[in-house]
């Protein structure tokens, strides 16, 4: 009997995102601190015996996600994850993948990477490959720089392309408000805009390191401190490509947020609150401003990619 396996993978925010000069392969070296959030991409995997990989996509109940631009062919990251896994383990079967999206598309929160992570975990189980987590992380890194973190979850420092992970200590729960835009920003375009703005870098890249204040605030579980030291080198470039993001950040400031930052390459703005209640108040301000297409709350750190048991 064919069985369906389900896995869910988290979204992320970058608490620190420091970007170095482009490498020869086009990627940029990063010093980043990831936190996984409890917004999920779910992938349901059902083996098929004809060797085909098929994808369908849906929106999670109540999620502010527009899936009209999500490809259903080989360019979909979940499709590529299943294909890579099948080739790596010599699997002859195919798979039906049903992707249920809870993370904004092209929003700077690694929704596509989460699809790949969830597809890897669901397909590995559905095909009974016996793959270990570290084998899946190595395959994930071939699919995208953020895929290993989506598998890992929790809080981690990312070096290299962001795929060389070290777990970071974190205490308690942090409450976020996410102001999303229907129109996405292309990650390569935002990185290119950064390169254009800082053609000459004055500091030697190898001198950049993890912000100790971020680490201390995480250890202390102190949202006020963490809010003060959020940094993202891609924020300026994202704002110049979508100027209204600066107004969204101003509204968050006006609502007494602990801090607010463009998430990854944007355009989602991530706003840190003192408490769940404070997050709801900030969300109300952001909704009233009408500067965001949708506003949701989330908390972190969330787990990495896990199977969902029935
Ligand atoms: O790895 P992924 O496909 O998610 O990356 C998307 C794009 O983002 C890359 O093609 C590259 O242009 C940019 N990127 C980068 N440096 C990184 C991560 C991503 O330049 N460390």
Short mmCIF file of C-alpha atoms and ligand atoms in Angstrom, two decimals:
data_model
loop_
_atom_site.label_atom_id
_atom_site.label_comp_id
_atom_site.label_asym_id
_atom_site.label_seq_id
_atom_site.Cartn_x
_atom_site.Cartn_y
_atom_site.Cartn_z
CA UNK A 1 0.00 0.00 0.00
CA UNK A 2 1.33 3.49 -0.86
CA UNK A 3 1.72 5.73 2.15
CA UNK A 4 1.97 9.49 2.35
CA UNK A 5 4.76 10.99 4.47
CA UNK A 6 4.57 14.59 5.73
CA UNK A 7 7.41 16.88 6.82
CA UNK A 8 7.46 20.53 7.87
CA UNK A 9 10.35 22.99 7.61
CA UNK A 10 10.62 26.42 9.28
CA UNK A 11 11.12 29.94 7.93
CA UNK A 12 14.09 31.99 9.15
CA UNK A 13 15.12 35.49 10.03
CA UNK A 14 18.74 36.68 10.07
CA UNK A 15 19.58 38.46 13.32
CA UNK A 16 22.93 39.47 11.88
CA UNK A 17 23.69 39.37 8.17
CA UNK A 18 27.16 40.61 7.32
CA UNK A 19 28.08 40.24 3.64
CA UNK A 20 31.58 40.13 2.16
CA UNK A 21 32.80 40.79 -1.39
CA UNK A 22 31.54 38.41 -4.12
CA UNK A 23 33.50 35.20 -4.69
CA UNK A 24 34.38 33.80 -8.10
CA UNK A 25 31.35 31.47 -8.00
CA UNK A 26 29.04 34.50 -7.62
CA UNK A 27 28.20 33.75 -3.99
CA UNK A 28 29.07 36.15 -1.17
CA UNK A 29 30.79 35.05 2.03
CA UNK A 30 28.52 35.64 5.01
CA UNK A 31 28.71 35.97 8.75
CA UNK A 32 25.13 35.41 9.77
CA UNK A 33 23.03 34.40 12.76
CA UNK A 34 19.86 32.53 11.84
CA UNK A 35 16.77 32.06 13.99
CA UNK A 36 14.09 29.60 12.82
CA UNK A 37 10.48 30.82 13.14
CA UNK A 38 7.31 28.81 13.58
CA UNK A 39 5.98 29.59 10.10
CA UNK A 40 6.08 26.32 8.17
CA UNK A 41 6.31 24.87 4.74
CA UNK A 42 4.73 21.41 4.68
CA UNK A 43 5.57 18.82 2.03
CA UNK A 44 3.51 15.64 1.62
CA UNK A 45 5.30 12.92 -0.32
CA UNK A 46 3.56 9.90 -1.85
CA UNK A 47 5.67 7.42 -3.85
CA UNK A 48 4.61 6.56 -7.40
CA UNK A 49 5.91 3.61 -9.35
CA UNK A 50 6.50 5.32 -12.71
CA UNK A 51 9.66 7.25 -11.79
CA UNK A 52 7.96 10.64 -12.30
CA UNK A 53 8.19 13.60 -9.90
CA UNK A 54 4.98 15.64 -9.81
CA UNK A 55 4.26 18.76 -7.78
CA UNK A 56 1.10 20.47 -6.61
CA UNK A 57 1.07 23.61 -4.46
CA UNK A 58 -1.43 24.97 -1.94
CA UNK A 59 -1.55 27.76 0.65
CA UNK A 60 -1.65 26.92 4.36
CA UNK A 61 -4.93 27.96 6.02
CA UNK A 62 -4.89 31.70 6.72
CA UNK A 63 -1.32 32.23 5.45
CA UNK A 64 -0.68 35.44 3.47
CA UNK A 65 1.03 33.64 0.61
CA UNK A 66 0.54 34.16 -3.12
CA UNK A 67 1.55 30.94 -4.91
CA UNK A 68 0.71 32.12 -8.43
CA UNK A 69 4.41 32.51 -9.30
CA UNK A 70 5.56 29.18 -7.84
CA UNK A 71 6.85 26.90 -10.62
CA UNK A 72 5.51 23.32 -10.84
CA UNK A 73 8.38 21.94 -12.94
CA UNK A 74 12.06 21.03 -12.53
CA UNK A 75 12.89 24.57 -11.41
CA UNK A 76 10.89 24.08 -8.17
CA UNK A 77 13.32 23.50 -5.28
CA UNK A 78 11.17 20.67 -3.83
CA UNK A 79 11.26 18.96 -7.24
CA UNK A 80 15.05 19.39 -7.39
CA UNK A 81 15.40 18.03 -3.85
CA UNK A 82 13.45 14.86 -4.74
CA UNK A 83 15.43 14.44 -7.97
CA UNK A 84 18.80 14.90 -6.23
CA UNK A 85 17.87 12.42 -3.50
CA UNK A 86 16.62 9.83 -6.02
CA UNK A 87 19.82 10.07 -8.06
CA UNK A 88 22.04 9.98 -4.96
CA UNK A 89 20.43 6.83 -3.54
CA UNK A 90 19.62 5.16 -6.88
CA UNK A 91 15.86 5.28 -6.30
CA UNK A 92 13.81 4.15 -9.31
CA UNK A 93 10.40 5.17 -7.92
CA UNK A 94 8.85 8.56 -8.50
CA UNK A 95 7.00 10.77 -6.05
CA UNK A 96 3.96 13.02 -5.80
CA UNK A 97 4.87 16.14 -3.82
CA UNK A 98 2.15 18.33 -2.36
CA UNK A 99 3.65 21.58 -1.06
CA UNK A 100 1.58 23.59 1.44
CA UNK A 101 3.09 27.03 1.74
CA UNK A 102 2.96 29.03 4.96
CA UNK A 103 6.00 31.23 4.26
CA UNK A 104 5.84 34.24 1.91
CA UNK A 105 7.20 33.58 -1.61
CA UNK A 106 10.41 35.54 -2.45
CA UNK A 107 10.08 37.23 0.93
CA UNK A 108 13.61 36.84 2.36
CA UNK A 109 12.49 34.14 4.80
CA UNK A 110 13.86 31.10 2.96
CA UNK A 111 10.46 29.66 2.00
CA UNK A 112 11.87 27.98 -1.11
CA UNK A 113 14.77 26.56 0.89
CA UNK A 114 12.25 25.23 3.44
CA UNK A 115 10.43 23.45 0.59
CA UNK A 116 13.70 21.77 -0.36
CA UNK A 117 14.41 20.80 3.26
CA UNK A 118 10.92 19.39 3.83
CA UNK A 119 11.03 17.53 0.50
CA UNK A 120 14.41 15.98 1.38
CA UNK A 121 13.14 14.72 4.75
CA UNK A 122 9.75 13.54 3.43
CA UNK A 123 11.19 11.78 0.36
CA UNK A 124 14.04 10.18 2.34
CA UNK A 125 11.41 8.62 4.62
CA UNK A 126 8.89 7.78 1.88
CA UNK A 127 11.58 6.01 -0.19
CA UNK A 128 13.12 4.45 2.92
CA UNK A 129 16.63 5.62 1.93
CA UNK A 130 18.07 5.42 5.45
CA UNK A 131 19.76 8.82 4.84
CA UNK A 132 21.26 10.50 7.91
CA UNK A 133 20.60 14.14 8.78
CA UNK A 134 24.16 15.09 7.86
CA UNK A 135 23.82 13.37 4.47
CA UNK A 136 20.61 15.35 3.88
CA UNK A 137 22.37 18.58 4.94
CA UNK A 138 25.17 17.94 2.42
CA UNK A 139 22.60 17.35 -0.35
CA UNK A 140 20.66 20.41 0.87
CA UNK A 141 23.73 22.63 0.51
CA UNK A 142 23.83 21.70 -3.19
CA UNK A 143 20.27 22.97 -3.57
CA UNK A 144 20.70 26.36 -1.88
CA UNK A 145 22.72 28.17 0.76
CA UNK A 146 19.80 28.37 3.25
CA UNK A 147 18.66 24.73 2.96
CA UNK A 148 21.05 23.34 5.64
CA UNK A 149 19.72 25.87 8.17
CA UNK A 150 16.11 25.00 7.36
CA UNK A 151 16.97 21.37 8.14
CA UNK A 152 18.82 22.37 11.32
CA UNK A 153 16.43 24.99 12.76
CA UNK A 154 16.73 26.59 16.22
CA UNK A 155 19.49 29.26 16.29
CA UNK A 156 22.78 28.95 14.44
CA UNK A 157 25.75 30.89 13.15
CA UNK A 158 26.20 30.50 9.39
CA UNK A 159 29.56 31.06 7.68
CA UNK A 160 30.72 30.43 4.11
CA UNK A 161 27.64 30.88 1.91
CA UNK A 162 25.57 30.62 5.11
CA UNK A 163 25.62 26.82 4.88
CA UNK A 164 28.47 26.15 7.33
CA UNK A 165 26.50 25.99 10.57
CA UNK A 166 27.38 26.06 14.23
CA UNK A 167 24.52 25.83 16.76
CA UNK A 168 24.18 28.96 18.92
CA UNK A 169 22.93 29.16 22.49
CA UNK A 170 19.58 30.86 22.97
CA UNK A 171 17.28 31.19 25.93
CA UNK A 172 13.50 31.49 25.93
CA UNK A 173 11.16 32.55 23.17
CA UNK A 174 11.30 35.63 20.94
CA UNK A 175 8.13 37.16 19.50
CA UNK A 176 8.11 38.57 15.98
CA UNK A 177 5.77 40.45 13.69
CA UNK A 178 6.30 39.94 9.98
CA UNK A 179 5.13 42.58 7.52
CA UNK A 180 5.03 40.96 4.10
CA UNK A 181 4.68 42.30 0.56
CA UNK A 182 2.96 40.49 -2.30
CA UNK A 183 5.66 41.57 -4.74
CA UNK A 184 8.91 39.78 -3.91
CA UNK A 185 12.53 40.88 -4.29
CA UNK A 186 15.00 38.75 -6.22
CA UNK A 187 17.87 37.66 -3.94
CA UNK A 188 20.60 37.98 -6.65
CA UNK A 189 19.34 41.49 -7.50
CA UNK A 190 19.57 42.60 -3.86
CA UNK A 191 23.12 41.19 -3.52
CA UNK A 192 24.08 42.92 -6.80
CA UNK A 193 22.70 46.23 -5.50
CA UNK A 194 24.88 45.83 -2.39
CA UNK A 195 27.96 45.23 -4.58
CA UNK A 196 27.13 48.32 -6.63
CA UNK A 197 26.87 50.43 -3.47
CA UNK A 198 30.10 49.24 -1.87
CA UNK A 199 32.44 48.54 -4.75
CA UNK A 200 35.37 49.32 -2.45
CA UNK A 201 35.36 47.68 0.98
CA UNK A 202 37.62 49.28 3.51
CA UNK A 203 37.87 46.44 5.98
CA UNK A 204 39.48 43.07 5.26
CA UNK A 205 36.71 40.47 5.09
CA UNK A 206 38.49 37.93 7.30
CA UNK A 207 38.24 40.43 10.17
CA UNK A 208 34.44 40.22 10.28
CA UNK A 209 32.98 38.09 12.99
CA UNK A 210 29.84 37.19 14.85
CA UNK A 211 28.45 40.10 16.86
CA UNK A 212 29.05 39.30 20.52
CA UNK A 213 26.13 41.50 21.54
CA UNK A 214 23.77 39.34 19.48
CA UNK A 215 25.13 36.20 21.13
CA UNK A 216 24.82 37.74 24.62
CA UNK A 217 21.24 38.91 24.00
CA UNK A 218 20.27 35.43 22.75
CA UNK A 219 21.86 33.76 25.78
CA UNK A 220 20.05 36.16 28.10
CA UNK A 221 16.75 35.76 26.22
CA UNK A 222 16.62 39.56 26.17
CA UNK A 223 14.45 40.86 23.31
CA UNK A 224 15.15 44.53 24.13
CA UNK A 225 18.92 43.98 23.81
CA UNK A 226 18.56 41.76 20.75
CA UNK A 227 16.37 44.37 19.09
CA UNK A 228 19.11 46.98 19.52
CA UNK A 229 21.77 44.94 17.76
CA UNK A 230 19.93 43.49 14.74
CA UNK A 231 21.95 44.22 11.58
CA UNK A 232 21.54 43.35 7.92
CA UNK A 233 23.89 44.52 5.17
CA UNK A 234 21.16 43.76 2.62
CA UNK A 235 18.69 46.15 4.25
CA UNK A 236 19.93 49.32 2.48
CA UNK A 237 19.94 47.64 -0.94
CA UNK A 238 16.47 46.15 -0.34
CA UNK A 239 15.11 49.58 0.66
CA UNK A 240 16.59 51.25 -2.40
CA UNK A 241 14.81 48.64 -4.57
CA UNK A 242 11.54 49.00 -2.56
CA UNK A 243 11.57 52.39 -0.79
CA UNK A 244 8.32 51.80 1.14
CA UNK A 245 10.19 49.32 3.36
CA UNK A 246 11.72 52.32 5.09
CA UNK A 247 8.20 53.49 6.04
CA UNK A 248 7.36 50.01 7.37
CA UNK A 249 10.48 50.19 9.59
CA UNK A 250 9.36 53.65 10.81
CA UNK A 251 5.91 52.34 11.77
CA UNK A 252 7.56 49.55 13.78
CA UNK A 253 9.73 52.14 15.54
CA UNK A 254 6.67 54.23 16.29
CA UNK A 255 4.99 51.18 17.85
CA UNK A 256 7.87 50.90 20.33
CA UNK A 257 9.29 47.71 18.82
CA UNK A 258 12.50 46.31 20.35
CA UNK A 259 13.93 46.41 16.85
CA UNK A 260 12.95 46.01 13.21
CA UNK A 261 14.92 44.80 10.24
CA UNK A 262 14.47 43.71 6.65
CA UNK A 263 14.53 39.90 6.70
CA UNK A 264 17.40 38.50 4.59
CA UNK A 265 17.14 39.97 1.09
CA UNK A 266 13.59 41.21 1.84
CA UNK A 267 11.03 42.50 1.27
CA UNK A 268 9.55 41.06 4.50
CA UNK A 269 10.21 43.31 7.49
CA UNK A 270 10.75 41.41 10.75
CA UNK A 271 9.83 43.30 13.91
CA UNK A 272 10.91 42.10 17.34
CA UNK A 273 8.44 42.53 20.22
CA UNK A 274 8.84 42.26 24.01
CA UNK A 275 6.05 39.71 24.37
CA UNK A 276 3.29 37.93 22.47
CA UNK A 277 0.87 40.68 23.55
CA UNK A 278 3.26 43.41 22.38
CA UNK A 279 3.58 41.59 19.03
CA UNK A 280 -0.22 41.77 18.59
CA UNK A 281 -0.17 45.52 19.33
CA UNK A 282 2.63 46.13 16.81
CA UNK A 283 0.78 43.99 14.25
CA UNK A 284 -2.31 46.19 14.68
CA UNK A 285 -0.21 49.35 14.03
CA UNK A 286 1.33 47.81 10.92
CA UNK A 287 -2.06 46.70 9.57
CA UNK A 288 -3.49 50.18 10.17
CA UNK A 289 -0.58 51.74 8.25
CA UNK A 290 -1.55 49.76 5.12
CA UNK A 291 2.13 49.73 4.13
CA UNK A 292 2.34 45.95 4.19
CA UNK A 293 0.21 43.55 2.14
CA UNK A 294 -0.12 41.22 5.13
CA UNK A 295 1.00 41.10 8.74
CA UNK A 296 1.50 37.89 10.73
CA UNK A 297 3.02 37.04 14.09
CA UNK A 298 5.49 34.22 14.71
CA UNK A 299 7.89 33.11 17.37
CA UNK A 300 11.33 31.57 17.47
CA UNK A 301 13.50 29.69 17.81
CA UNK A 302 11.50 26.91 16.13
CA UNK A 303 12.69 23.37 15.44
CA UNK A 304 14.34 22.32 12.21
CA UNK A 305 12.68 20.11 9.60
CA UNK A 306 10.73 17.26 11.17
CA UNK A 307 8.35 14.54 10.08
CA UNK A 308 4.73 15.19 11.03
CA UNK A 309 3.25 12.11 12.61
CA UNK A 310 -0.45 11.42 11.96
O1 LIG B 1 21.76 29.48 -2.66
P1 LIG B 1 20.55 30.18 -3.19
O2 LIG B 1 20.10 29.59 -4.51
O3 LIG B 1 19.43 30.27 -2.20
O4 LIG B 1 21.00 31.66 -3.47
C1 LIG B 1 20.27 32.50 -4.33
C2 LIG B 1 21.17 33.61 -4.84
O5 LIG B 1 21.49 34.49 -3.77
C3 LIG B 1 22.51 33.16 -5.38
O6 LIG B 1 22.41 32.80 -6.74
C4 LIG B 1 23.36 34.41 -5.19
O7 LIG B 1 23.09 35.34 -6.21
C5 LIG B 1 22.81 34.99 -3.89
N1 LIG B 1 23.60 34.59 -2.72
C6 LIG B 1 24.87 35.13 -2.56
N2 LIG B 1 25.63 34.76 -1.48
C7 LIG B 1 25.15 33.91 -0.55
C8 LIG B 1 23.84 33.37 -0.68
C9 LIG B 1 23.10 33.73 -1.78
O8 LIG B 1 25.33 35.90 -3.39
N3 LIG B 1 25.91 33.58 0.49
#
